[in-house]
Amino acid sequence: MASETKKSGGVLETIKTVVYALLIAGVFRTLFFQPFWIPSGSMKDTLLIGDFLFVNKMSYGYSYASCPSIYIPRFGIDISADDICGFLDGDNTRILGGQPERGDVVVFRHPTTGRDFIKRVIGLPGDTVQMKNGLLYINDVAVKVEPNGTFEEIYEAQGPQRLTPKCENGPVGEGALCTKSRFTETLPNGVSHDILNIGTTWTDNTRVETVPEGYYFMVGDNRDNSSDSRVAQRVGGVGFVPYENIVGRADRIMFSSAGRSMLFFWTWRSDRFFKAIE
């Protein structure tokens, strides 16, 4: 009898330990850092498919978007921040709020789908933003752009989604060299970062957009392969991003794998471990 009591007590302690661990992990993820895998090539060459990073949630304070979301389509799991903290949504404010700066790389909830996106902050509230012939204009002034060589990668399926890259020298065959022109863009506040060009697309020429108060204009660094604020939500883009939808700032890549799984150690990119995001 004593043996059975001891056994049941051990099981109970194990369950309590697991519950406490999950609670601590949930609090940590809600308040401090959220893990994020880069699923697409919209931020190349700043971020590559398979880069793993932690999003700093303390950078801009907290809103409903700070609550965790879990999306694992293979197992039918789709829990969004709205499901947990939707009652906080709608006022476009934050607790202990800080303001994103131009050039920050941030993770945010898509205003309509609720999916996590990662882009660069280009336009602040009150700014005007326009693309002319692929050149970015902020408040009617063209940003400084300088050639910075060529970005090269192999044309092959990348990451768990098996996405293939777009090439400026395309179309190319499987295993061939895929290239894009690379430029260094310097924003009005002095922040410099690389951008890529693939060719002429309709997002290279846009109308003048004035960013409303409480909203931000987000653009991907891989300019011709990014769904972002240049495309309105009603036509499948991101549009303006509400302040409350921002999850946090991406500061550093912790780990990177070029393969379908992080377990494929031969695909690890050790040169990207702990790399700062600029």
Coordinates of C-alpha atoms in Angstrom, one line a residue:
M1 CA 0.0 0.0 0.0
A2 CA 2.8 2.4 0.9
S3 CA 4.5 1.5 -2.3
E4 CA 1.4 2.4 -4.3
T5 CA 1.0 5.7 -2.4
K6 CA 4.6 6.5 -3.1
K7 CA 4.2 5.7 -6.8
S8 CA 1.1 7.9 -7.2
G9 CA 2.8 10.7 -5.3
G10 CA 5.8 10.4 -7.7
V11 CA 3.5 10.7 -10.7
L12 CA 1.7 13.7 -9.2
E13 CA 5.1 15.4 -8.6
T14 CA 6.1 14.7 -12.2
I15 CA 2.9 16.2 -13.5
K16 CA 3.3 19.3 -11.2
T17 CA 6.9 19.7 -12.5
V18 CA 5.8 19.6 -16.1
V19 CA 3.0 22.1 -15.5
Y20 CA 5.3 24.5 -13.7
A21 CA 7.8 24.2 -16.5
L22 CA 5.2 25.0 -19.1
L23 CA 3.9 28.0 -17.0
I24 CA 7.5 29.3 -16.6
A25 CA 8.1 28.8 -20.4
G26 CA 4.8 30.6 -21.2
V27 CA 5.6 33.6 -19.0
F28 CA 9.2 33.8 -20.4
R29 CA 7.9 33.7 -24.0
T30 CA 5.1 36.2 -23.3
L31 CA 7.2 38.7 -21.5
F32 CA 10.8 38.4 -22.7
F33 CA 11.7 36.5 -25.9
Q34 CA 9.9 34.7 -28.6
P35 CA 11.7 32.1 -30.8
F36 CA 11.3 32.7 -34.6
W37 CA 12.4 30.7 -37.6
I38 CA 12.8 32.5 -40.9
P39 CA 10.5 30.7 -43.3
S40 CA 10.9 32.7 -46.5
G41 CA 13.5 34.7 -48.5
S42 CA 11.8 38.2 -48.2
M43 CA 14.6 39.5 -45.9
K44 CA 17.6 38.2 -47.8
D45 CA 20.5 38.8 -47.5
T46 CA 20.0 40.2 -44.0
L47 CA 18.1 37.0 -43.0
L48 CA 18.2 33.7 -44.8
I49 CA 15.7 30.8 -44.8
G50 CA 16.5 28.7 -41.8
D51 CA 17.9 31.4 -39.6
F52 CA 16.7 31.1 -36.0
L53 CA 16.5 34.1 -33.7
F54 CA 14.8 35.3 -30.5
V55 CA 12.5 38.3 -30.8
N56 CA 13.1 40.8 -28.0
K57 CA 9.6 41.6 -26.6
M58 CA 10.9 44.1 -24.1
S59 CA 12.0 46.5 -26.9
Y60 CA 8.6 48.2 -27.5
G61 CA 6.5 47.1 -24.5
Y62 CA 3.5 44.8 -24.5
S63 CA 0.2 44.4 -26.3
Y64 CA -2.2 41.6 -27.2
A65 CA 0.4 40.6 -29.8
S66 CA 2.9 39.7 -27.0
C67 CA 0.8 36.6 -26.2
P68 CA 2.2 33.5 -27.8
S69 CA 0.9 32.0 -31.0
I70 CA 1.5 28.4 -32.1
Y71 CA 1.1 27.4 -35.8
I72 CA 1.9 23.8 -36.7
P73 CA -0.2 23.0 -39.8
R74 CA 1.1 19.4 -39.9
F75 CA -0.7 18.7 -36.7
G76 CA -3.6 21.0 -37.2
I77 CA -2.4 23.3 -34.4
D78 CA -3.3 27.0 -35.0
I79 CA -3.4 29.1 -31.8
S80 CA -3.1 32.8 -32.4
A81 CA -2.5 35.7 -30.0
D82 CA -6.1 36.6 -30.6
D83 CA -7.2 33.3 -29.1
I84 CA -5.4 34.0 -25.9
C85 CA -5.4 37.8 -25.5
G86 CA -8.0 39.0 -28.1
F87 CA -9.8 40.9 -25.4
L88 CA -6.8 43.3 -25.3
D89 CA -7.0 44.0 -29.1
G90 CA -8.4 47.1 -30.6
D91 CA -7.1 50.1 -28.8
N92 CA -3.7 50.3 -30.6
T93 CA -1.8 51.0 -27.4
R94 CA 1.0 49.2 -25.5
I95 CA 2.0 48.8 -21.9
L96 CA 5.5 50.2 -21.1
G97 CA 5.5 51.1 -24.8
G98 CA 8.6 52.1 -26.7
Q99 CA 8.7 53.4 -30.3
P100 CA 10.3 51.4 -33.1
E101 CA 13.1 53.3 -34.9
R102 CA 13.5 53.5 -38.6
G103 CA 15.6 50.6 -39.8
D104 CA 14.7 48.2 -37.0
V105 CA 13.9 44.6 -38.0
V106 CA 10.7 43.6 -36.3
V107 CA 8.3 40.7 -36.0
F108 CA 4.6 41.7 -36.2
R109 CA 1.2 40.1 -36.5
H110 CA -0.3 40.5 -40.0
P111 CA -3.2 42.8 -39.6
T112 CA -5.7 40.4 -41.2
T113 CA -4.3 36.9 -41.1
G114 CA -2.7 37.1 -37.7
R115 CA 0.4 35.3 -38.9
D116 CA 3.9 36.4 -37.8
F117 CA 5.8 38.4 -40.3
I118 CA 9.3 39.9 -40.1
K119 CA 10.3 43.0 -42.1
R120 CA 12.2 46.3 -41.7
V121 CA 10.6 49.5 -40.4
I122 CA 10.8 52.0 -43.2
G123 CA 8.1 54.5 -42.5
L124 CA 7.1 56.1 -39.2
P125 CA 3.8 57.7 -38.3
G126 CA 3.3 60.8 -40.4
D127 CA 5.9 59.9 -43.1
T128 CA 5.2 59.7 -46.8
V129 CA 6.7 56.7 -48.5
Q130 CA 6.9 55.9 -52.3
M131 CA 8.9 53.7 -54.6
K132 CA 10.0 55.2 -57.9
N133 CA 11.8 52.9 -60.4
G134 CA 12.9 50.7 -57.5
L135 CA 14.3 53.6 -55.4
L136 CA 12.8 54.4 -52.0
Y137 CA 11.6 57.9 -51.3
I138 CA 10.8 59.0 -47.7
N139 CA 9.2 62.4 -47.2
D140 CA 9.9 63.2 -50.9
V141 CA 13.6 62.6 -50.5
A142 CA 15.4 59.6 -52.2
V143 CA 17.4 57.4 -49.8
K144 CA 21.1 56.9 -50.5
V145 CA 21.8 53.7 -52.4
E146 CA 25.2 52.3 -53.4
P147 CA 26.2 49.2 -55.3
N148 CA 27.5 46.4 -53.1
G149 CA 28.4 43.5 -55.4
T150 CA 26.3 40.4 -56.1
F151 CA 24.4 38.1 -53.8
E152 CA 24.9 34.5 -54.9
E153 CA 23.0 31.3 -53.9
I154 CA 22.4 27.9 -55.4
Y155 CA 19.0 27.4 -57.1
E156 CA 17.5 24.6 -55.0
A157 CA 14.6 24.0 -52.7
Q158 CA 15.2 25.8 -49.4
G159 CA 13.9 25.2 -45.8
P160 CA 11.0 23.0 -44.6
Q161 CA 8.7 24.6 -47.2
R162 CA 11.1 23.8 -50.0
L163 CA 10.9 27.2 -51.5
T164 CA 13.1 28.0 -54.6
P165 CA 14.7 31.4 -54.9
K166 CA 14.1 34.0 -57.5
C167 CA 17.1 35.0 -59.7
E168 CA 18.0 38.1 -61.5
N169 CA 20.0 35.9 -64.0
G170 CA 17.0 33.4 -64.2
P171 CA 15.6 31.2 -65.2
V172 CA 18.3 28.8 -64.2
G173 CA 18.2 25.1 -63.6
E174 CA 18.5 23.0 -60.4
G175 CA 21.9 23.4 -58.9
A176 CA 22.9 26.4 -61.0
L177 CA 24.1 29.7 -59.5
C178 CA 21.3 32.1 -58.8
T179 CA 22.4 35.8 -58.5
K180 CA 20.8 39.1 -57.5
S181 CA 22.3 42.6 -57.5
R182 CA 23.0 43.9 -54.0
F183 CA 23.0 47.5 -52.9
T184 CA 23.6 49.2 -49.6
E185 CA 20.7 51.5 -48.6
T186 CA 21.1 54.2 -46.1
L187 CA 17.9 55.5 -44.4
P188 CA 17.5 59.2 -43.3
N189 CA 18.6 58.4 -39.7
G190 CA 21.9 56.9 -40.9
V191 CA 20.9 53.2 -40.6
S192 CA 22.5 51.2 -43.5
H193 CA 21.5 47.7 -44.7
D194 CA 21.7 45.6 -47.8
I195 CA 18.8 45.3 -50.2
L196 CA 18.5 42.9 -53.2
N197 CA 17.2 43.5 -56.8
I198 CA 15.8 40.8 -59.0
G199 CA 14.2 42.8 -61.8
T200 CA 11.4 45.2 -62.6
T201 CA 8.2 44.5 -60.7
W202 CA 5.0 46.5 -60.2
T203 CA 6.1 47.2 -56.6
D204 CA 9.0 49.2 -57.9
N205 CA 6.6 52.0 -58.7
T206 CA 4.0 52.9 -56.1
R207 CA 1.8 55.8 -55.2
V208 CA 2.6 58.1 -52.3
E209 CA 1.5 56.6 -49.0
T210 CA 1.1 58.7 -45.9
V211 CA 1.6 56.6 -42.8
P212 CA -1.2 57.2 -40.3
E213 CA -0.6 58.0 -36.6
G214 CA -0.2 54.8 -34.7
Y215 CA 0.9 52.8 -37.7
Y216 CA 4.2 51.8 -39.4
F217 CA 5.3 51.0 -43.0
M218 CA 7.3 47.7 -43.3
V219 CA 9.3 46.6 -46.2
G220 CA 11.4 43.5 -46.9
D221 CA 15.1 43.8 -47.8
N222 CA 14.6 41.4 -50.8
R223 CA 12.6 44.0 -52.5
D224 CA 11.3 42.1 -55.4
N225 CA 10.3 39.0 -53.4
S226 CA 8.5 40.5 -50.4
S227 CA 4.8 40.9 -49.5
D228 CA 4.8 44.0 -47.3
S229 CA 3.3 47.5 -46.7
R230 CA 3.8 48.4 -50.4
V231 CA 0.8 46.2 -51.1
A232 CA -2.5 47.0 -49.4
Q233 CA -4.2 44.3 -47.3
R234 CA -7.2 44.3 -49.6
V235 CA -5.1 42.9 -52.4
G236 CA -3.2 40.4 -50.3
G237 CA -0.4 42.5 -48.9
V238 CA 0.4 43.8 -45.4
G239 CA -0.6 47.5 -45.7
F240 CA 0.1 49.7 -42.7
V241 CA 0.9 47.8 -39.5
P242 CA -0.8 49.0 -36.2
Y243 CA 1.5 49.8 -33.3
E244 CA -0.2 47.1 -31.2
N245 CA 0.5 44.4 -33.7
I246 CA 4.3 44.6 -33.2
V247 CA 5.7 41.6 -31.3
G248 CA 9.3 42.8 -30.8
R249 CA 12.7 43.6 -32.4
A250 CA 15.0 41.0 -33.9
D251 CA 18.5 41.7 -32.8
R252 CA 20.7 38.6 -33.3
I253 CA 20.7 35.3 -35.2
M254 CA 21.3 32.5 -32.7
F255 CA 21.5 29.5 -35.1
S256 CA 21.1 28.8 -38.8
S257 CA 20.5 25.8 -40.9
A258 CA 20.2 25.6 -44.7
G259 CA 18.5 22.2 -44.7
R260 CA 15.0 21.0 -44.1
S261 CA 15.6 20.3 -40.4
M262 CA 17.9 21.7 -37.8
L263 CA 18.9 18.1 -37.1
F264 CA 20.8 18.0 -40.4
F265 CA 24.1 19.1 -38.9
W266 CA 25.8 19.1 -42.3
T267 CA 23.6 22.0 -43.4
W268 CA 24.4 24.2 -40.4
R269 CA 25.7 27.7 -41.3
S270 CA 28.2 28.2 -38.4
D271 CA 29.3 31.6 -39.8
R272 CA 25.8 32.9 -38.9
F273 CA 25.7 31.7 -35.3
F274 CA 25.2 34.7 -32.9
K275 CA 25.4 37.1 -35.8
A276 CA 24.0 40.6 -35.1
I277 CA 21.1 41.8 -37.3
E278 CA 21.8 45.1 -39.0

